[in-house]
Amino acid sequence: MAGETLGVIGTGRMGGPMAGRLLDAGYSLVIYDTQSEAMQPLLKRGAQQAKSPADVASRAEIVLASLPTPDIVKAVALGVDGISSGNKARIVVDLSTSGPGAAKLVAEGLKAKGMTLVDAPVSGGIKGAVNGTLAVMVSCPQTTYDTVQPILKNFGKLFYTGDQPGVAQTAKLANNLMAAAALVITSEAVAMGVKGGVNAKVLIDIINASSGRNSASEDKFPRAVLPGTFDFGFATGLSYKDVRLCIDEAEAMGVPMVCGAAVRQMLAITNAKFGAASDFTSIAKVVEEWAGVQMRG
């Protein structure tokens, strides 16, 4: 309930706003991030700083983590001075996109220490984290879900996917593949339209009033491509990681990913050309260069 102390590990672009919403809701926080500057806004609001993930897990019964890659998630959860070395935490909520394989491994490692993993990846970007409008996919035992539900509701709309670790991660990877695919195909379609003489904004307006509308045409293009800012708020490296994870998991399941493989390759090119820290809307810049046009309006 509000007023209790929660642990938060990872207070960056997504974790920071989510932690801020927990402070708004009246929770006390003990936080840790390898980048000290990322913690400063929360410390100024009264959060307490921990020395390590283990220290966080020794000061809070429920620990939430928002981390960038599966390897970092595994290290923070199970490594030296990791959450599993804490002596108080009983529930660990992973808000990261780490894939079902990592979720199962972490769940087993935490279980051996008497801790339960809540697999809870989020979708909706920085704007959703700030406004509390994220989609939060959750898999964990039902009784654990009942415990964390009041906390997670501060982030947005909850979707309970089942009681097995990794199920929510599978749902998240499916969503992120489709988000990236929409950006790739919209970039190609609009580039063709512009080269054929259609104003980019007019074409986007037509698409959004027609059957081709999608998350890229409705949100990413108006916000970050048409103005030429390419600052939607999601890194190319993270999108590339998510799509690679999705393809790998699908292939392991025996599910073909023909279109998905093409999306992965487009992200690989964007990542190589503009760098992992670039915004993933830079996919449109790759298409612009190939087509010899600019999609502005």
Short mmCIF file of C-alpha atoms in Angstrom, two decimals:
data_model
loop_
_atom_site.label_atom_id
_atom_site.label_comp_id
_atom_site.label_asym_id
_atom_site.label_seq_id
_atom_site.Cartn_x
_atom_site.Cartn_y
_atom_site.Cartn_z
CA MET A 1 0.00 0.00 0.00
CA ALA A 2 1.07 3.62 -0.46
CA GLY A 3 3.49 4.64 2.26
CA GLU A 4 5.53 1.44 2.17
CA THR A 5 9.13 1.43 0.96
CA LEU A 6 9.77 0.07 -2.52
CA GLY A 7 13.11 -0.59 -4.17
CA VAL A 8 13.83 0.70 -7.68
CA ILE A 9 16.88 -0.32 -9.70
CA GLY A 10 17.43 1.56 -12.94
CA THR A 11 16.28 5.18 -12.88
CA GLY A 12 17.04 6.17 -16.46
CA ARG A 13 14.78 7.30 -19.29
CA MET A 14 11.99 4.85 -18.42
CA GLY A 15 12.76 3.87 -14.84
CA GLY A 16 13.10 7.47 -13.69
CA PRO A 17 9.60 8.60 -14.71
CA MET A 18 8.05 5.39 -13.38
CA ALA A 19 9.81 5.86 -10.05
CA GLY A 20 8.56 9.45 -10.02
CA ARG A 21 5.00 8.22 -10.36
CA LEU A 22 5.51 5.96 -7.34
CA LEU A 23 6.67 8.97 -5.32
CA ASP A 24 3.59 10.84 -6.53
CA ALA A 25 1.45 7.96 -5.25
CA GLY A 26 2.95 8.24 -1.77
CA TYR A 27 5.44 5.39 -1.76
CA SER A 28 8.88 5.77 -0.19
CA LEU A 29 11.73 4.67 -2.46
CA VAL A 30 15.22 3.28 -2.06
CA ILE A 31 16.97 3.50 -5.44
CA TYR A 32 20.10 2.43 -7.25
CA ASP A 33 21.57 3.19 -10.68
CA THR A 34 25.12 2.87 -11.97
CA GLN A 35 24.79 6.42 -13.32
CA SER A 36 24.62 8.69 -10.29
CA GLU A 37 23.20 11.61 -12.28
CA ALA A 38 20.17 9.50 -13.21
CA MET A 39 19.22 9.28 -9.52
CA GLN A 40 19.49 12.99 -8.70
CA PRO A 41 15.91 14.09 -9.54
CA LEU A 42 14.50 11.31 -7.34
CA LEU A 43 16.96 11.92 -4.50
CA LYS A 44 15.92 15.57 -4.49
CA ARG A 45 12.35 14.40 -3.99
CA GLY A 46 13.24 12.31 -0.95
CA ALA A 47 14.24 8.92 -2.35
CA GLN A 48 17.06 7.15 -0.50
CA GLN A 49 20.18 6.04 -2.35
CA ALA A 50 21.40 2.45 -2.04
CA LYS A 51 24.95 1.18 -2.59
CA SER A 52 24.07 -1.80 -4.82
CA PRO A 53 21.17 -3.95 -6.01
CA ALA A 54 21.80 -6.18 -2.99
CA ASP A 55 21.49 -3.16 -0.71
CA VAL A 56 18.16 -2.25 -2.34
CA ALA A 57 16.95 -5.83 -1.80
CA SER A 58 17.98 -5.62 1.85
CA ARG A 59 15.89 -2.50 2.44
CA ALA A 60 12.64 -3.24 0.55
CA GLU A 61 10.37 -6.27 0.30
CA ILE A 62 9.31 -5.39 -3.26
CA VAL A 63 12.02 -4.39 -5.76
CA LEU A 64 11.31 -3.06 -9.26
CA ALA A 65 13.95 -3.03 -11.99
CA SER A 66 14.00 -1.18 -15.33
CA LEU A 67 17.14 -2.19 -17.22
CA PRO A 68 18.30 -2.08 -20.87
CA THR A 69 19.45 -5.60 -21.80
CA PRO A 70 18.94 -9.25 -20.81
CA ASP A 71 22.56 -9.61 -19.69
CA ILE A 72 22.24 -6.63 -17.37
CA VAL A 73 18.95 -7.97 -16.00
CA LYS A 74 20.59 -11.33 -15.21
CA ALA A 75 23.63 -9.69 -13.62
CA VAL A 76 21.56 -7.32 -11.48
CA ALA A 77 19.22 -10.10 -10.38
CA LEU A 78 21.63 -12.97 -9.83
CA GLY A 79 25.19 -11.63 -9.99
CA VAL A 80 27.62 -10.50 -7.31
CA ASP A 81 25.89 -7.91 -5.09
CA GLY A 82 22.72 -8.61 -7.04
CA ILE A 83 19.13 -8.64 -5.84
CA SER A 84 19.35 -12.32 -4.92
CA SER A 85 22.00 -11.43 -2.32
CA GLY A 86 19.57 -9.16 -0.43
CA ASN A 87 17.96 -10.34 2.78
CA LYS A 88 14.58 -8.59 2.69
CA ALA A 89 13.14 -8.65 -0.84
CA ARG A 90 10.47 -11.26 -1.53
CA ILE A 91 9.06 -9.97 -4.84
CA VAL A 92 11.12 -8.73 -7.80
CA VAL A 93 9.28 -6.89 -10.58
CA ASP A 94 11.21 -6.81 -13.86
CA LEU A 95 9.89 -3.96 -16.01
CA SER A 96 12.59 -4.52 -18.64
CA THR A 97 12.31 -6.17 -22.05
CA SER A 98 14.62 -9.12 -21.50
CA GLY A 99 12.94 -11.97 -23.39
CA PRO A 100 11.30 -15.16 -22.13
CA GLY A 101 14.57 -17.09 -21.88
CA ALA A 102 16.11 -14.60 -19.48
CA ALA A 103 12.87 -14.34 -17.51
CA LYS A 104 12.79 -18.11 -16.91
CA LEU A 105 16.44 -18.15 -15.85
CA VAL A 106 16.00 -15.21 -13.47
CA ALA A 107 12.81 -16.68 -12.03
CA GLU A 108 14.60 -19.94 -11.19
CA GLY A 109 17.56 -18.13 -9.65
CA LEU A 110 15.36 -15.93 -7.49
CA LYS A 111 13.15 -18.86 -6.45
CA ALA A 112 16.19 -20.54 -4.93
CA LYS A 113 16.54 -17.47 -2.69
CA GLY A 114 12.87 -17.42 -1.68
CA MET A 115 11.99 -14.60 -4.07
CA THR A 116 9.25 -14.48 -6.73
CA LEU A 117 9.74 -12.86 -10.13
CA VAL A 118 7.01 -10.67 -11.58
CA ASP A 119 7.63 -10.49 -15.32
CA ALA A 120 6.22 -7.06 -16.24
CA PRO A 121 7.60 -5.47 -19.42
CA VAL A 122 6.05 -2.15 -20.39
CA SER A 123 5.19 -0.47 -23.69
CA GLY A 124 4.40 3.16 -24.46
CA GLY A 125 7.73 4.96 -24.40
CA ILE A 126 8.95 7.82 -22.24
CA LYS A 127 5.73 9.78 -22.78
CA GLY A 128 3.71 6.85 -21.45
CA ALA A 129 6.06 6.47 -18.47
CA VAL A 130 5.66 10.14 -17.57
CA ASN A 131 1.88 10.19 -18.03
CA GLY A 132 1.10 6.79 -16.55
CA THR A 133 -0.37 5.48 -19.80
CA LEU A 134 1.91 2.50 -20.38
CA ALA A 135 0.70 -0.96 -21.29
CA VAL A 136 2.04 -3.26 -18.56
CA MET A 137 2.12 -6.96 -19.45
CA VAL A 138 2.34 -9.14 -16.35
CA SER A 139 3.04 -12.82 -15.71
CA CYS A 140 3.44 -14.23 -12.19
CA PRO A 141 1.45 -16.32 -9.68
CA GLN A 142 -2.04 -14.92 -9.14
CA THR A 143 -1.46 -14.22 -5.44
CA THR A 144 1.68 -12.23 -6.29
CA TYR A 145 -0.22 -10.32 -8.96
CA ASP A 146 -2.81 -9.34 -6.35
CA THR A 147 0.02 -7.91 -4.23
CA VAL A 148 1.73 -5.87 -6.95
CA GLN A 149 -1.35 -4.75 -8.87
CA PRO A 150 -1.86 -1.53 -6.83
CA ILE A 151 1.78 -0.60 -7.48
CA LEU A 152 1.80 -1.36 -11.20
CA LYS A 153 -1.48 0.50 -11.79
CA ASN A 154 0.47 3.71 -11.30
CA PHE A 155 2.23 3.02 -14.62
CA GLY A 156 -0.81 2.43 -16.82
CA LYS A 157 -3.12 -0.35 -17.99
CA LEU A 158 -2.36 -3.87 -16.78
CA PHE A 159 -2.66 -7.05 -18.83
CA TYR A 160 -2.33 -10.28 -16.84
CA THR A 161 -0.96 -12.90 -19.23
CA GLY A 162 -0.62 -15.92 -16.94
CA ASP A 163 1.37 -17.40 -14.09
CA GLN A 164 4.47 -18.68 -15.93
CA PRO A 165 7.66 -16.59 -16.20
CA GLY A 166 8.37 -15.35 -19.70
CA VAL A 167 4.80 -15.21 -20.99
CA ALA A 168 4.59 -11.42 -20.60
CA GLN A 169 7.99 -11.11 -22.30
CA THR A 170 6.66 -13.03 -25.30
CA ALA A 171 3.73 -10.60 -25.56
CA LYS A 172 6.09 -7.61 -25.33
CA LEU A 173 8.41 -8.90 -28.06
CA ALA A 174 5.45 -9.48 -30.38
CA ASN A 175 4.31 -5.90 -29.85
CA ASN A 176 7.75 -4.37 -30.36
CA LEU A 177 8.29 -6.32 -33.58
CA MET A 178 5.04 -4.91 -34.95
CA ALA A 179 5.92 -1.36 -33.85
CA ALA A 180 9.24 -1.52 -35.69
CA ALA A 181 7.63 -3.15 -38.74
CA ALA A 182 5.06 -0.34 -38.93
CA LEU A 183 7.85 2.22 -38.93
CA VAL A 184 9.75 0.45 -41.71
CA ILE A 185 6.79 -0.03 -44.05
CA THR A 186 5.42 3.47 -43.44
CA SER A 187 8.84 4.93 -44.27
CA GLU A 188 8.93 3.02 -47.55
CA ALA A 189 5.36 3.96 -48.51
CA VAL A 190 5.76 7.66 -47.71
CA ALA A 191 9.12 7.84 -49.50
CA MET A 192 7.45 6.41 -52.60
CA GLY A 193 4.62 8.92 -52.30
CA VAL A 194 6.96 11.88 -51.93
CA LYS A 195 9.04 10.77 -54.90
CA GLY A 196 5.81 10.50 -56.88
CA GLY A 197 4.86 14.09 -56.04
CA VAL A 198 2.63 13.73 -52.96
CA ASN A 199 3.32 16.04 -50.00
CA ALA A 200 4.49 13.92 -47.05
CA LYS A 201 2.05 15.42 -44.53
CA VAL A 202 -0.87 15.11 -46.95
CA LEU A 203 0.00 11.46 -47.53
CA ILE A 204 0.21 10.78 -43.79
CA ASP A 205 -3.19 12.45 -43.35
CA ILE A 206 -4.60 10.23 -46.10
CA ILE A 207 -3.11 7.08 -44.55
CA ASN A 208 -4.49 8.01 -41.13
CA ALA A 209 -7.98 8.41 -42.59
CA SER A 210 -7.68 5.15 -44.48
CA SER A 211 -6.98 1.46 -43.99
CA GLY A 212 -3.19 1.87 -43.85
CA ARG A 213 -3.10 3.80 -40.58
CA ASN A 214 -0.79 2.40 -37.90
CA SER A 215 1.24 3.47 -34.88
CA ALA A 216 3.99 4.95 -37.05
CA SER A 217 1.67 7.00 -39.25
CA GLU A 218 -0.45 8.21 -36.32
CA ASP A 219 2.32 9.00 -33.84
CA LYS A 220 5.95 8.55 -34.88
CA PHE A 221 5.80 10.29 -38.25
CA PRO A 222 3.90 13.40 -37.04
CA ARG A 223 6.09 13.70 -33.93
CA ALA A 224 9.56 12.83 -35.16
CA VAL A 225 9.85 12.24 -38.92
CA LEU A 226 7.83 14.97 -40.63
CA PRO A 227 9.44 17.69 -38.43
CA GLY A 228 12.86 16.15 -39.10
CA THR A 229 13.68 15.93 -35.38
CA PHE A 230 14.00 12.13 -35.13
CA ASP A 231 13.55 12.32 -31.39
CA PHE A 232 10.62 10.02 -30.59
CA GLY A 233 12.41 8.73 -27.51
CA PHE A 234 13.31 5.08 -28.19
CA ALA A 235 16.89 4.14 -29.04
CA THR A 236 17.74 2.25 -32.21
CA GLY A 237 19.95 -0.12 -30.22
CA LEU A 238 17.07 -1.06 -27.92
CA SER A 239 14.64 -1.61 -30.79
CA TYR A 240 17.25 -3.72 -32.57
CA LYS A 241 17.78 -5.74 -29.39
CA ASP A 242 14.05 -6.32 -28.97
CA VAL A 243 13.51 -7.44 -32.56
CA ARG A 244 16.56 -9.73 -32.48
CA LEU A 245 15.22 -11.28 -29.28
CA CYS A 246 11.82 -11.74 -30.90
CA ILE A 247 13.23 -13.44 -34.00
CA ASP A 248 15.49 -15.71 -31.93
CA GLU A 249 12.65 -16.77 -29.64
CA ALA A 250 10.28 -17.34 -32.57
CA GLU A 251 12.81 -19.48 -34.41
CA ALA A 252 13.40 -21.52 -31.25
CA MET A 253 9.63 -22.13 -31.12
CA GLY A 254 9.52 -23.15 -34.78
CA VAL A 255 7.60 -20.04 -35.83
CA PRO A 256 8.82 -18.56 -39.15
CA MET A 257 9.57 -14.83 -39.17
CA VAL A 258 9.97 -13.87 -42.81
CA CYS A 259 8.82 -10.24 -42.48
CA GLY A 260 10.38 -10.03 -39.03
CA ALA A 261 13.79 -10.93 -40.46
CA ALA A 262 13.52 -8.02 -42.91
CA VAL A 263 12.65 -5.64 -40.06
CA ARG A 264 15.65 -6.91 -38.09
CA GLN A 265 17.91 -6.23 -41.07
CA MET A 266 16.58 -2.67 -41.42
CA LEU A 267 17.33 -2.05 -37.75
CA ALA A 268 20.80 -3.57 -38.17
CA ILE A 269 21.49 -1.10 -41.00
CA THR A 270 20.12 1.84 -39.00
CA ASN A 271 22.13 0.79 -35.96
CA ALA A 272 25.33 0.54 -38.00
CA LYS A 273 24.78 3.85 -39.81
CA PHE A 274 23.50 6.10 -37.03
CA GLY A 275 24.59 4.27 -33.87
CA ALA A 276 22.79 2.48 -31.05
CA ALA A 277 22.04 5.77 -29.26
CA SER A 278 20.18 7.24 -32.25
CA ASP A 279 16.39 7.38 -32.21
CA PHE A 280 14.79 4.39 -33.92
CA THR A 281 12.80 6.73 -36.17
CA SER A 282 16.18 7.10 -37.93
CA ILE A 283 14.99 4.09 -39.93
CA ALA A 284 13.16 6.72 -42.00
CA LYS A 285 16.46 8.50 -42.67
CA VAL A 286 17.90 5.30 -44.15
CA VAL A 287 14.93 5.03 -46.50
CA GLU A 288 15.19 8.74 -47.36
CA GLU A 289 18.81 8.30 -48.38
CA TRP A 290 18.08 5.25 -50.51
CA ALA A 291 15.09 6.89 -52.19
CA GLY A 292 16.74 10.30 -52.63
CA VAL A 293 13.90 12.18 -50.94
CA GLN A 294 13.07 13.93 -47.67
CA MET A 295 9.79 13.22 -45.91
CA ARG A 296 8.94 16.56 -44.31
CA GLY A 297 5.77 18.52 -43.80
#
